[in-house]
Amino acid sequence: MEFEAVIGMEVHVEINSRSKVFCACATDFHAPPNTNVCPICLGMPGTLPVLNVDMVDKSVAVGLALNCAISRWSKMDRKNYFYPDLAKNYQISQYDLPLCHGGWLDIEVDGAPRRIGITRAHMEEDTARNTHTLAGGQSGVDFNRCGLPLLEIVTEPDIRSAKEAHAYLTALKQILQYLGVSDCNMEEGSLRAEANISIRPTGQEAFGTKTEVKNVASFSGVFKAIDYEISRQAQVLRSGGKVIQETRGWDADRGVTFSQRLKESAHDYRYFPEPDLVPIVVDEAWEQRIRESLPELPIARKARVESQYGLSAYDAGVITMTRALADYYEAVAAAGADPKKAANWLTVELQALLTDSKQEITECRVAPAALAELVALIESGDISGKMAKDILGDMFITGKTARAIVAEKGLVQISDSGELAEIIRRVLAENPAQVEQYRAGKEKVLGFLVGQVMRATQGKANPQILNDLLRDELAP
Ligand SMILES: [Zn+2]
């Protein structure tokens, strides 16, 4: 029997506000445990939460970027459960009236477009962090994370494969980074993805029983966990068994999912409206203000960059992968560089240097204008492409301009015909046997003579001019 997978994603995004969602505590991820805490986020009795308006602004921005409707009126609710990472015994979240709802995100899988429905995006507070691996078998709770602003983005069950899930997460992360609302660092937990996965016989309408895979620390982990879960469920059904609704973890070392706990349903949480917070009223003017502040989003920017600079779809895609890279590229082009050559130097040579040194483009010491100058020096014939690679390597380390390095190392390419011709005549005089062989029809000797001239000029001869001059000199 053939099966079809039905997958919905829930993504938790840590919103990069400077203070927590209901108190003024700092949100610094690297602070020592339990230093960013106060009576409010520790859940002391008698304290009152106050909603961080920056969180609402950024959440509305995400909602609009995901084509959602923004609720004119929404509220916060208490989600009640008992767990050591939740000092109040409830989490403030949104239940039946989320801030954003009914949107979509367009993705591309193997060149084909797919539209993934967004059910909702709602605001909530993060929980504390439990650590169970302390010395002496002890556990610890760090309340720094408790109360951090968290946006939960939930899709419709529109995803059909691990590949689509991966494409969805990549596109979502790209949008969040373009908006600048989160650093989306999965290792540090600022972006956490959960997948609800079920399978059904192909052609069947009704959904199968779903499992939820949690705590996956990378996109590739999500991809593998979904793939594993689809084949596990198929195996269960084929052998006549039943899939149980449960939460499963992902064991990256063994490459398997494992049962964690049976899934709670909403009524287990005894949701009720948070009585300490007023409703959230986002009127049209507020929504409009956020809409006008949105940056050009990835799909639009890719299309514009492609047509404006005459790039291939592939290059435009690489360049607009992040907003920082796209900004850098456009600055190089604005500094007067040939757009296609600039794209090439950025996506191939500079990208390789960044990857090797694990640097981001924002940390790069090569200023956009400096890269434009390097491209111009190649265009004018002052330096060869090969020299340029070495020069770029120096620029990357020292932060100096191309011209400065060229001057310092005397790297200017010899394009002066008179100067080159003189060197060529000297080299030919020193190698009479080879000259004779060439004139007798042994064309291959030319390569040797080119090499000799290159050696005499320390590689600085303009190869094109050298070739022309050498043939002229060798002509009988
Ligand atoms: Zn606090």
Short mmCIF file of C-alpha atoms and ligand atoms in Angstrom, two decimals:
data_model
loop_
_atom_site.label_atom_id
_atom_site.label_comp_id
_atom_site.label_asym_id
_atom_site.label_seq_id
_atom_site.Cartn_x
_atom_site.Cartn_y
_atom_site.Cartn_z
CA MET A 1 0.00 0.00 0.00
CA GLU A 2 1.26 3.46 -0.88
CA PHE A 3 1.09 6.16 1.81
CA GLU A 4 1.01 9.93 1.70
CA ALA A 5 2.47 12.01 4.51
CA VAL A 6 0.51 14.86 6.10
CA ILE A 7 2.75 17.24 8.02
CA GLY A 8 2.11 20.42 9.96
CA MET A 9 4.88 22.49 11.49
CA GLU A 10 4.94 24.48 14.70
CA VAL A 11 7.85 26.86 14.93
CA HIS A 12 8.74 28.78 18.09
CA VAL A 13 10.72 31.92 17.41
CA GLU A 14 12.49 33.87 20.14
CA ILE A 15 11.74 37.51 19.28
CA ASN A 16 14.85 39.66 19.79
CA SER A 17 13.31 42.32 21.98
CA ARG A 18 15.65 43.93 24.51
CA SER A 19 13.42 43.06 27.45
CA LYS A 20 11.24 40.10 28.32
CA VAL A 21 7.62 40.00 27.25
CA PHE A 22 5.97 40.91 30.59
CA CYS A 23 8.78 42.50 32.62
CA ALA A 24 11.87 44.68 32.14
CA CYS A 25 14.45 41.89 32.54
CA ALA A 26 17.19 41.71 29.90
CA THR A 27 17.09 38.97 27.29
CA ASP A 28 20.84 38.32 26.90
CA PHE A 29 21.28 34.65 26.05
CA HIS A 30 24.83 34.43 27.37
CA ALA A 31 24.20 35.85 30.87
CA PRO A 32 25.08 33.52 33.82
CA PRO A 33 22.10 31.41 34.99
CA ASN A 34 19.38 33.15 37.00
CA THR A 35 20.82 36.67 36.67
CA ASN A 36 18.12 38.11 34.38
CA VAL A 37 15.21 37.53 36.71
CA CYS A 38 12.72 39.55 38.76
CA PRO A 39 9.57 38.85 40.81
CA ILE A 40 7.38 39.05 37.70
CA CYS A 41 9.15 36.45 35.54
CA LEU A 42 9.82 34.29 38.59
CA GLY A 43 6.05 34.19 39.08
CA MET A 44 5.92 35.64 42.62
CA PRO A 45 2.39 36.11 43.96
CA GLY A 46 1.01 39.63 43.69
CA THR A 47 3.12 40.71 40.70
CA LEU A 48 1.52 42.08 37.56
CA PRO A 49 2.69 41.47 33.97
CA VAL A 50 2.88 44.36 31.49
CA LEU A 51 2.93 43.49 27.79
CA ASN A 52 6.04 44.58 25.86
CA VAL A 53 4.76 46.61 22.89
CA ASP A 54 7.91 45.88 20.84
CA MET A 55 6.85 42.22 20.94
CA VAL A 56 3.47 43.13 19.45
CA ASP A 57 5.10 45.28 16.72
CA LYS A 58 7.48 42.51 15.69
CA SER A 59 4.78 39.83 15.83
CA VAL A 60 2.51 41.93 13.59
CA ALA A 61 5.44 42.35 11.17
CA VAL A 62 5.91 38.57 11.02
CA GLY A 63 2.16 38.09 10.52
CA LEU A 64 2.06 40.58 7.65
CA ALA A 65 5.14 39.04 6.01
CA LEU A 66 3.33 35.69 6.17
CA ASN A 67 0.21 37.16 4.53
CA CYS A 68 -1.83 36.79 7.73
CA ALA A 69 -4.82 38.78 8.85
CA ILE A 70 -4.05 40.76 12.01
CA SER A 71 -6.68 40.47 14.72
CA ARG A 72 -8.19 43.84 15.60
CA TRP A 73 -8.87 42.45 19.04
CA SER A 74 -7.00 39.64 20.71
CA LYS A 75 -6.15 38.62 24.24
CA MET A 76 -3.65 36.66 26.30
CA ASP A 77 -4.68 33.42 28.01
CA ARG A 78 -3.30 31.26 30.76
CA LYS A 79 -2.22 27.78 29.75
CA ASN A 80 -2.14 25.82 32.98
CA TYR A 81 0.24 23.00 33.62
CA PHE A 82 2.74 21.98 36.24
CA TYR A 83 6.37 21.60 35.33
CA PRO A 84 9.64 22.67 37.00
CA ASP A 85 10.40 25.13 34.18
CA LEU A 86 7.21 27.07 34.87
CA ALA A 87 7.30 28.84 38.23
CA LYS A 88 3.75 30.25 37.97
CA ASN A 89 2.26 26.85 37.04
CA TYR A 90 0.82 28.53 33.97
CA GLN A 91 2.25 30.01 30.82
CA ILE A 92 0.82 33.20 29.38
CA SER A 93 -0.05 32.44 25.77
CA GLN A 94 -2.86 33.03 23.28
CA TYR A 95 -5.55 30.42 22.89
CA ASP A 96 -8.64 31.05 20.77
CA LEU A 97 -7.81 34.57 19.56
CA PRO A 98 -4.27 34.64 18.20
CA LEU A 99 -2.74 37.94 17.05
CA CYS A 100 -2.24 36.71 13.45
CA HIS A 101 -4.21 34.13 11.51
CA GLY A 102 -5.02 32.78 8.06
CA GLY A 103 -1.85 33.44 6.05
CA TRP A 104 0.48 31.53 3.76
CA LEU A 105 4.11 31.12 2.78
CA ASP A 106 5.17 30.29 -0.78
CA ILE A 107 8.05 27.86 -1.13
CA GLU A 108 9.78 26.13 -4.01
CA VAL A 109 10.59 22.43 -4.00
CA ASP A 110 12.58 20.94 -6.90
CA GLY A 111 11.71 23.98 -8.98
CA ALA A 112 7.96 23.66 -8.38
CA PRO A 113 6.06 26.28 -6.35
CA ARG A 114 4.08 25.20 -3.27
CA ARG A 115 1.89 27.28 -0.98
CA ILE A 116 1.88 26.35 2.70
CA GLY A 117 -1.05 27.70 4.71
CA ILE A 118 -0.31 29.50 7.98
CA THR A 119 -3.03 28.77 10.52
CA ARG A 120 -1.91 31.26 13.12
CA ALA A 121 0.94 33.07 14.79
CA HIS A 122 0.49 33.83 18.46
CA MET A 123 2.51 35.47 21.19
CA GLU A 124 3.56 33.74 24.38
CA GLU A 125 6.28 33.73 27.00
CA ASP A 126 9.08 31.20 26.97
CA THR A 127 9.61 28.83 29.88
CA ALA A 128 12.74 28.40 31.98
CA ARG A 129 15.39 25.92 30.95
CA ASN A 130 15.95 22.67 32.81
CA THR A 131 19.35 21.03 32.81
CA HIS A 132 19.52 17.41 33.86
CA THR A 133 23.21 16.83 33.27
CA LEU A 134 24.81 18.64 36.22
CA ALA A 135 27.51 17.02 38.37
CA GLY A 136 26.34 14.55 40.99
CA GLY A 137 23.21 13.68 39.05
CA GLN A 138 21.59 16.99 39.98
CA SER A 139 19.18 19.03 37.89
CA GLY A 140 19.10 22.80 37.60
CA VAL A 141 16.61 25.40 36.41
CA ASP A 142 17.73 28.60 34.68
CA PHE A 143 15.01 31.26 34.77
CA ASN A 144 16.83 33.62 32.41
CA ARG A 145 14.84 32.17 29.54
CA CYS A 146 11.56 32.30 31.45
CA GLY A 147 9.44 35.14 30.06
CA LEU A 148 11.41 35.67 26.86
CA PRO A 149 9.14 36.83 24.02
CA LEU A 150 8.15 33.85 21.92
CA LEU A 151 6.10 33.75 18.75
CA GLU A 152 4.58 30.42 17.77
CA ILE A 153 3.88 30.01 14.06
CA VAL A 154 1.60 27.12 13.14
CA THR A 155 0.99 25.81 9.61
CA GLU A 156 -1.94 24.02 8.09
CA PRO A 157 -1.27 20.30 7.49
CA ASP A 158 -0.15 21.21 3.96
CA ILE A 159 3.36 19.78 3.96
CA ARG A 160 3.78 16.43 2.19
CA SER A 161 7.42 15.45 2.62
CA ALA A 162 10.56 16.02 4.65
CA LYS A 163 11.90 18.01 1.70
CA GLU A 164 8.92 20.38 1.78
CA ALA A 165 9.28 20.77 5.54
CA HIS A 166 12.92 21.69 5.04
CA ALA A 167 12.04 24.20 2.31
CA TYR A 168 9.34 25.71 4.54
CA LEU A 169 11.74 26.16 7.47
CA THR A 170 14.41 27.66 5.22
CA ALA A 171 11.95 30.15 3.70
CA LEU A 172 10.51 31.03 7.12
CA LYS A 173 13.93 31.58 8.66
CA GLN A 174 14.90 33.75 5.70
CA ILE A 175 11.84 35.96 6.20
CA LEU A 176 12.42 36.25 9.96
CA GLN A 177 16.01 37.30 9.32
CA TYR A 178 14.97 39.80 6.65
CA LEU A 179 12.55 41.28 9.18
CA GLY A 180 15.36 41.37 11.76
CA VAL A 181 13.05 40.03 14.48
CA SER A 182 15.16 37.03 15.51
CA ASP A 183 18.66 35.67 15.11
CA CYS A 184 17.03 32.27 14.40
CA ASN A 185 19.91 30.42 16.05
CA MET A 186 18.72 26.81 16.41
CA GLU A 187 21.65 25.73 18.60
CA GLU A 188 20.81 28.46 21.11
CA GLY A 189 17.12 27.61 20.91
CA SER A 190 15.93 30.88 19.40
CA LEU A 191 14.22 28.91 16.63
CA ARG A 192 12.63 25.59 17.55
CA ALA A 193 10.73 23.44 15.11
CA GLU A 194 8.21 20.73 15.86
CA ALA A 195 6.54 18.57 13.26
CA ASN A 196 3.14 16.89 13.47
CA ILE A 197 3.37 13.88 11.21
CA SER A 198 0.75 11.41 10.09
CA ILE A 199 0.38 9.21 7.04
CA ARG A 200 -2.67 7.96 5.16
CA PRO A 201 -3.19 5.62 2.22
CA THR A 202 -2.77 7.68 -0.98
CA GLY A 203 -6.15 8.96 -2.10
CA GLN A 204 -7.76 8.79 1.35
CA GLU A 205 -9.31 12.02 2.69
CA ALA A 206 -9.26 11.34 6.42
CA PHE A 207 -6.07 12.01 8.36
CA GLY A 208 -4.19 9.24 10.11
CA THR A 209 -3.11 9.40 13.74
CA LYS A 210 -0.30 11.91 14.18
CA THR A 211 2.83 11.96 16.24
CA GLU A 212 4.68 15.10 17.22
CA VAL A 213 8.45 15.22 16.92
CA LYS A 214 10.05 17.77 19.25
CA ASN A 215 13.44 19.07 20.30
CA VAL A 216 15.27 18.82 17.02
CA ALA A 217 18.30 21.11 17.00
CA SER A 218 18.92 21.63 13.27
CA PHE A 219 17.13 21.83 9.93
CA SER A 220 18.88 18.69 8.74
CA GLY A 221 17.73 17.00 11.96
CA VAL A 222 14.13 17.99 11.22
CA PHE A 223 14.50 16.61 7.70
CA LYS A 224 15.88 13.28 8.94
CA ALA A 225 13.39 12.99 11.82
CA ILE A 226 10.42 13.47 9.48
CA ASP A 227 11.81 11.01 6.95
CA TYR A 228 12.38 8.48 9.71
CA GLU A 229 8.93 9.02 11.22
CA ILE A 230 7.16 8.57 7.85
CA SER A 231 8.83 5.21 7.25
CA ARG A 232 8.34 4.15 10.87
CA GLN A 233 4.60 4.83 10.70
CA ALA A 234 4.33 3.05 7.35
CA GLN A 235 6.04 0.03 8.84
CA VAL A 236 3.68 0.03 11.84
CA LEU A 237 0.61 0.20 9.58
CA ARG A 238 1.89 -2.39 7.09
CA SER A 239 2.51 -4.87 9.89
CA GLY A 240 -1.09 -4.41 11.05
CA GLY A 241 -0.27 -2.17 14.04
CA LYS A 242 -1.65 1.20 15.11
CA VAL A 243 0.15 4.54 15.31
CA ILE A 244 -0.30 6.04 18.79
CA GLN A 245 -0.78 9.78 19.27
CA GLU A 246 2.31 10.76 21.21
CA THR A 247 5.23 13.15 21.48
CA ARG A 248 8.48 11.72 20.19
CA GLY A 249 12.03 12.96 20.60
CA TRP A 250 14.82 12.80 18.03
CA ASP A 251 18.02 10.94 18.78
CA ALA A 252 20.50 12.51 16.36
CA ASP A 253 23.26 10.03 17.19
CA ARG A 254 21.20 6.95 16.43
CA GLY A 255 19.06 8.63 13.75
CA VAL A 256 15.75 7.52 15.27
CA THR A 257 12.70 9.04 16.95
CA PHE A 258 11.67 7.69 20.34
CA SER A 259 8.52 7.86 22.44
CA GLN A 260 8.54 10.61 25.09
CA ARG A 261 5.02 11.05 26.37
CA LEU A 262 1.42 10.75 25.35
CA LYS A 263 0.08 13.93 23.82
CA GLU A 264 -2.00 16.28 25.96
CA SER A 265 -5.06 17.83 24.38
CA ALA A 266 -6.08 21.46 24.85
CA HIS A 267 -8.61 20.72 27.60
CA ASP A 268 -5.82 19.29 29.74
CA TYR A 269 -4.39 22.80 29.97
CA ARG A 270 -7.56 24.45 31.34
CA TYR A 271 -7.00 27.57 29.27
CA PHE A 272 -8.71 30.73 30.52
CA PRO A 273 -8.27 34.45 29.73
CA GLU A 274 -5.36 36.10 31.55
CA PRO A 275 -7.12 38.46 33.98
CA ASP A 276 -4.06 40.63 34.64
CA LEU A 277 -3.62 41.84 31.04
CA VAL A 278 -5.88 44.06 28.99
CA PRO A 279 -6.95 42.92 25.51
CA ILE A 280 -4.64 43.77 22.61
CA VAL A 281 -6.23 46.14 20.15
CA VAL A 282 -4.26 46.58 16.94
CA ASP A 283 -6.20 49.14 14.93
CA GLU A 284 -5.80 49.82 11.21
CA ALA A 285 -3.40 52.69 11.77
CA TRP A 286 -1.10 50.50 13.86
CA GLU A 287 -1.18 47.73 11.27
CA GLN A 288 -0.51 50.25 8.49
CA ARG A 289 2.47 51.72 10.34
CA ILE A 290 4.05 48.24 10.60
CA ARG A 291 3.19 47.41 6.99
CA GLU A 292 5.00 50.53 5.80
CA SER A 293 8.07 49.64 7.85
CA LEU A 294 8.45 46.17 6.32
CA PRO A 295 11.64 45.65 4.30
CA GLU A 296 11.59 44.26 0.79
CA LEU A 297 11.03 40.53 1.41
CA PRO A 298 13.13 37.67 -0.02
CA ILE A 299 10.97 36.63 -3.01
CA ALA A 300 10.49 40.23 -4.19
CA ARG A 301 14.12 41.11 -3.66
CA LYS A 302 15.34 38.05 -5.55
CA ALA A 303 13.16 38.94 -8.54
CA ARG A 304 14.28 42.57 -8.51
CA VAL A 305 18.00 41.77 -8.11
CA GLU A 306 17.76 39.23 -10.94
CA SER A 307 16.25 41.69 -13.41
CA GLN A 308 17.95 44.89 -12.26
CA TYR A 309 21.48 43.47 -12.51
CA GLY A 310 20.89 40.92 -15.25
CA LEU A 311 21.88 37.98 -13.05
CA SER A 312 20.94 34.32 -13.39
CA ALA A 313 18.12 33.09 -11.15
CA TYR A 314 20.68 30.98 -9.33
CA ASP A 315 23.04 33.88 -8.58
CA ALA A 316 20.14 36.11 -7.55
CA GLY A 317 19.00 33.35 -5.18
CA VAL A 318 22.43 33.00 -3.58
CA ILE A 319 22.87 36.75 -3.24
CA THR A 320 19.46 37.33 -1.63
CA MET A 321 19.72 34.31 0.68
CA THR A 322 20.28 36.77 3.52
CA ARG A 323 19.45 40.44 3.71
CA ALA A 324 23.04 41.22 4.76
CA LEU A 325 24.48 39.52 1.68
CA ALA A 326 21.98 41.25 -0.61
CA ASP A 327 22.80 44.62 0.99
CA TYR A 328 26.51 43.95 0.51
CA TYR A 329 26.07 42.99 -3.13
CA GLU A 330 23.97 46.05 -3.92
CA ALA A 331 26.61 48.25 -2.27
CA VAL A 332 29.30 46.67 -4.49
CA ALA A 333 27.16 47.31 -7.57
CA ALA A 334 26.40 50.85 -6.42
CA ALA A 335 30.17 51.47 -6.13
CA GLY A 336 30.35 50.99 -9.89
CA ALA A 337 31.40 47.36 -10.28
CA ASP A 338 30.23 45.32 -13.26
CA PRO A 339 27.17 43.62 -11.70
CA LYS A 340 27.75 40.14 -13.15
CA LYS A 341 31.46 40.08 -12.35
CA ALA A 342 30.75 41.44 -8.86
CA ALA A 343 28.21 38.65 -8.35
CA ASN A 344 30.78 36.11 -9.36
CA TRP A 345 33.51 37.44 -7.08
CA LEU A 346 31.06 37.66 -4.18
CA THR A 347 29.40 34.26 -4.51
CA VAL A 348 32.52 32.28 -5.39
CA GLU A 349 35.78 33.79 -4.11
CA LEU A 350 34.64 35.94 -1.19
CA GLN A 351 32.08 33.35 -0.10
CA ALA A 352 34.81 30.69 0.01
CA LEU A 353 36.95 32.91 2.26
CA LEU A 354 33.96 33.56 4.54
CA THR A 355 33.11 29.86 4.75
CA ASP A 356 36.70 28.83 5.47
CA SER A 357 37.02 31.35 8.29
CA LYS A 358 33.44 30.81 9.56
CA GLN A 359 32.70 34.52 9.18
CA GLU A 360 29.47 36.27 8.29
CA ILE A 361 29.40 38.90 5.56
CA THR A 362 28.68 41.50 8.26
CA GLU A 363 32.08 40.73 9.85
CA CYS A 364 33.93 40.83 6.53
CA ARG A 365 36.90 43.26 6.40
CA VAL A 366 36.57 43.70 2.65
CA ALA A 367 34.36 46.77 2.25
CA PRO A 368 31.89 46.70 -0.69
CA ALA A 369 33.73 49.62 -2.34
CA ALA A 370 37.01 47.72 -2.02
CA LEU A 371 35.57 44.69 -3.81
CA ALA A 372 34.22 47.00 -6.53
CA GLU A 373 37.72 48.47 -6.93
CA LEU A 374 39.22 44.99 -7.25
CA VAL A 375 36.74 44.09 -10.00
CA ALA A 376 37.57 47.38 -11.76
CA LEU A 377 41.32 46.65 -11.62
CA ILE A 378 40.72 43.33 -13.38
CA GLU A 379 38.50 45.01 -15.97
CA SER A 380 41.12 47.63 -16.76
CA GLY A 381 43.80 44.96 -17.18
CA ASP A 382 45.92 46.33 -14.34
CA ILE A 383 45.83 42.94 -12.63
CA SER A 384 45.03 39.44 -13.83
CA GLY A 385 42.23 37.30 -12.44
CA LYS A 386 44.81 35.07 -10.83
CA MET A 387 46.52 38.02 -9.12
CA ALA A 388 43.13 39.25 -8.00
CA LYS A 389 42.48 36.04 -6.09
CA ASP A 390 45.69 36.50 -4.12
CA ILE A 391 44.97 40.18 -3.59
CA LEU A 392 41.47 39.39 -2.33
CA GLY A 393 42.98 36.91 0.13
CA ASP A 394 45.20 39.72 1.46
CA MET A 395 42.32 42.19 1.56
CA PHE A 396 40.27 39.67 3.52
CA ILE A 397 42.92 39.35 6.22
CA THR A 398 44.26 42.93 6.38
CA GLY A 399 41.21 45.00 5.43
CA LYS A 400 43.43 47.00 3.04
CA THR A 401 42.17 48.17 -0.34
CA ALA A 402 43.11 46.40 -3.56
CA ARG A 403 45.08 49.41 -4.79
CA ALA A 404 47.09 49.57 -1.56
CA ILE A 405 48.08 45.92 -1.84
CA VAL A 406 48.89 46.24 -5.53
CA ALA A 407 51.16 49.23 -4.80
CA GLU A 408 52.77 47.60 -1.77
CA LYS A 409 53.66 44.39 -3.57
CA GLY A 410 54.35 45.92 -6.96
CA LEU A 411 51.71 43.66 -8.42
CA VAL A 412 50.60 45.73 -11.36
CA GLN A 413 50.26 43.59 -14.46
CA ILE A 414 52.66 44.47 -17.27
CA SER A 415 50.43 45.48 -20.15
CA ASP A 416 52.90 47.88 -21.69
CA SER A 417 53.80 46.40 -25.10
CA GLY A 418 57.20 48.08 -25.30
CA GLU A 419 58.30 46.82 -21.90
CA LEU A 420 56.98 43.31 -22.58
CA ALA A 421 58.50 43.10 -26.05
CA GLU A 422 61.90 43.87 -24.59
CA ILE A 423 61.60 41.05 -22.05
CA ILE A 424 60.35 38.67 -24.74
CA ARG A 425 63.31 39.43 -27.00
CA ARG A 426 65.69 38.73 -24.12
CA VAL A 427 63.97 35.41 -23.31
CA LEU A 428 64.07 34.35 -26.97
CA ALA A 429 67.75 35.20 -27.15
CA GLU A 430 68.37 33.00 -24.13
CA ASN A 431 66.49 30.05 -25.65
CA PRO A 432 67.62 29.74 -29.28
CA ALA A 433 67.03 25.97 -29.47
CA GLN A 434 63.32 26.34 -28.56
CA VAL A 435 62.89 29.21 -31.00
CA GLU A 436 64.27 27.04 -33.75
CA GLN A 437 61.96 24.14 -32.79
CA TYR A 438 58.94 26.46 -32.85
CA ARG A 439 59.83 27.86 -36.23
CA ALA A 440 60.24 24.27 -37.48
CA GLY A 441 56.55 23.72 -36.62
CA LYS A 442 56.66 22.47 -33.04
CA GLU A 443 53.78 24.64 -31.72
CA LYS A 444 53.93 23.12 -28.23
CA VAL A 445 57.17 24.96 -27.47
CA LEU A 446 55.11 28.16 -27.24
CA GLY A 447 53.87 27.12 -23.81
CA PHE A 448 57.43 26.76 -22.57
CA LEU A 449 58.38 30.20 -23.87
CA VAL A 450 55.27 31.79 -22.29
CA GLY A 451 56.33 30.18 -19.02
CA GLN A 452 59.82 31.65 -19.34
CA VAL A 453 58.46 35.16 -19.91
CA MET A 454 56.06 34.75 -16.96
CA ARG A 455 59.01 33.69 -14.82
CA ALA A 456 61.03 36.69 -15.94
CA THR A 457 58.13 39.01 -15.02
CA GLN A 458 57.24 37.18 -11.80
CA GLY A 459 53.86 36.34 -13.26
CA LYS A 460 52.96 39.94 -13.98
CA ALA A 461 52.81 39.83 -17.77
CA ASN A 462 49.34 40.42 -19.18
CA PRO A 463 48.71 36.95 -20.69
CA GLN A 464 46.75 38.20 -23.72
CA ILE A 465 49.31 40.83 -24.73
CA LEU A 466 52.17 38.44 -24.00
CA ASN A 467 50.68 35.82 -26.32
CA ASP A 468 50.18 38.26 -29.19
CA LEU A 469 53.66 39.77 -28.85
CA LEU A 470 55.36 36.40 -28.55
CA ARG A 471 53.76 35.14 -31.78
CA ASP A 472 54.79 38.35 -33.52
CA GLU A 473 58.38 38.01 -32.36
CA LEU A 474 58.53 34.34 -33.38
CA ALA A 475 57.13 34.95 -36.82
CA PRO A 476 59.92 34.28 -39.35
ZN ZN B 1 11.71 39.61 34.92
#
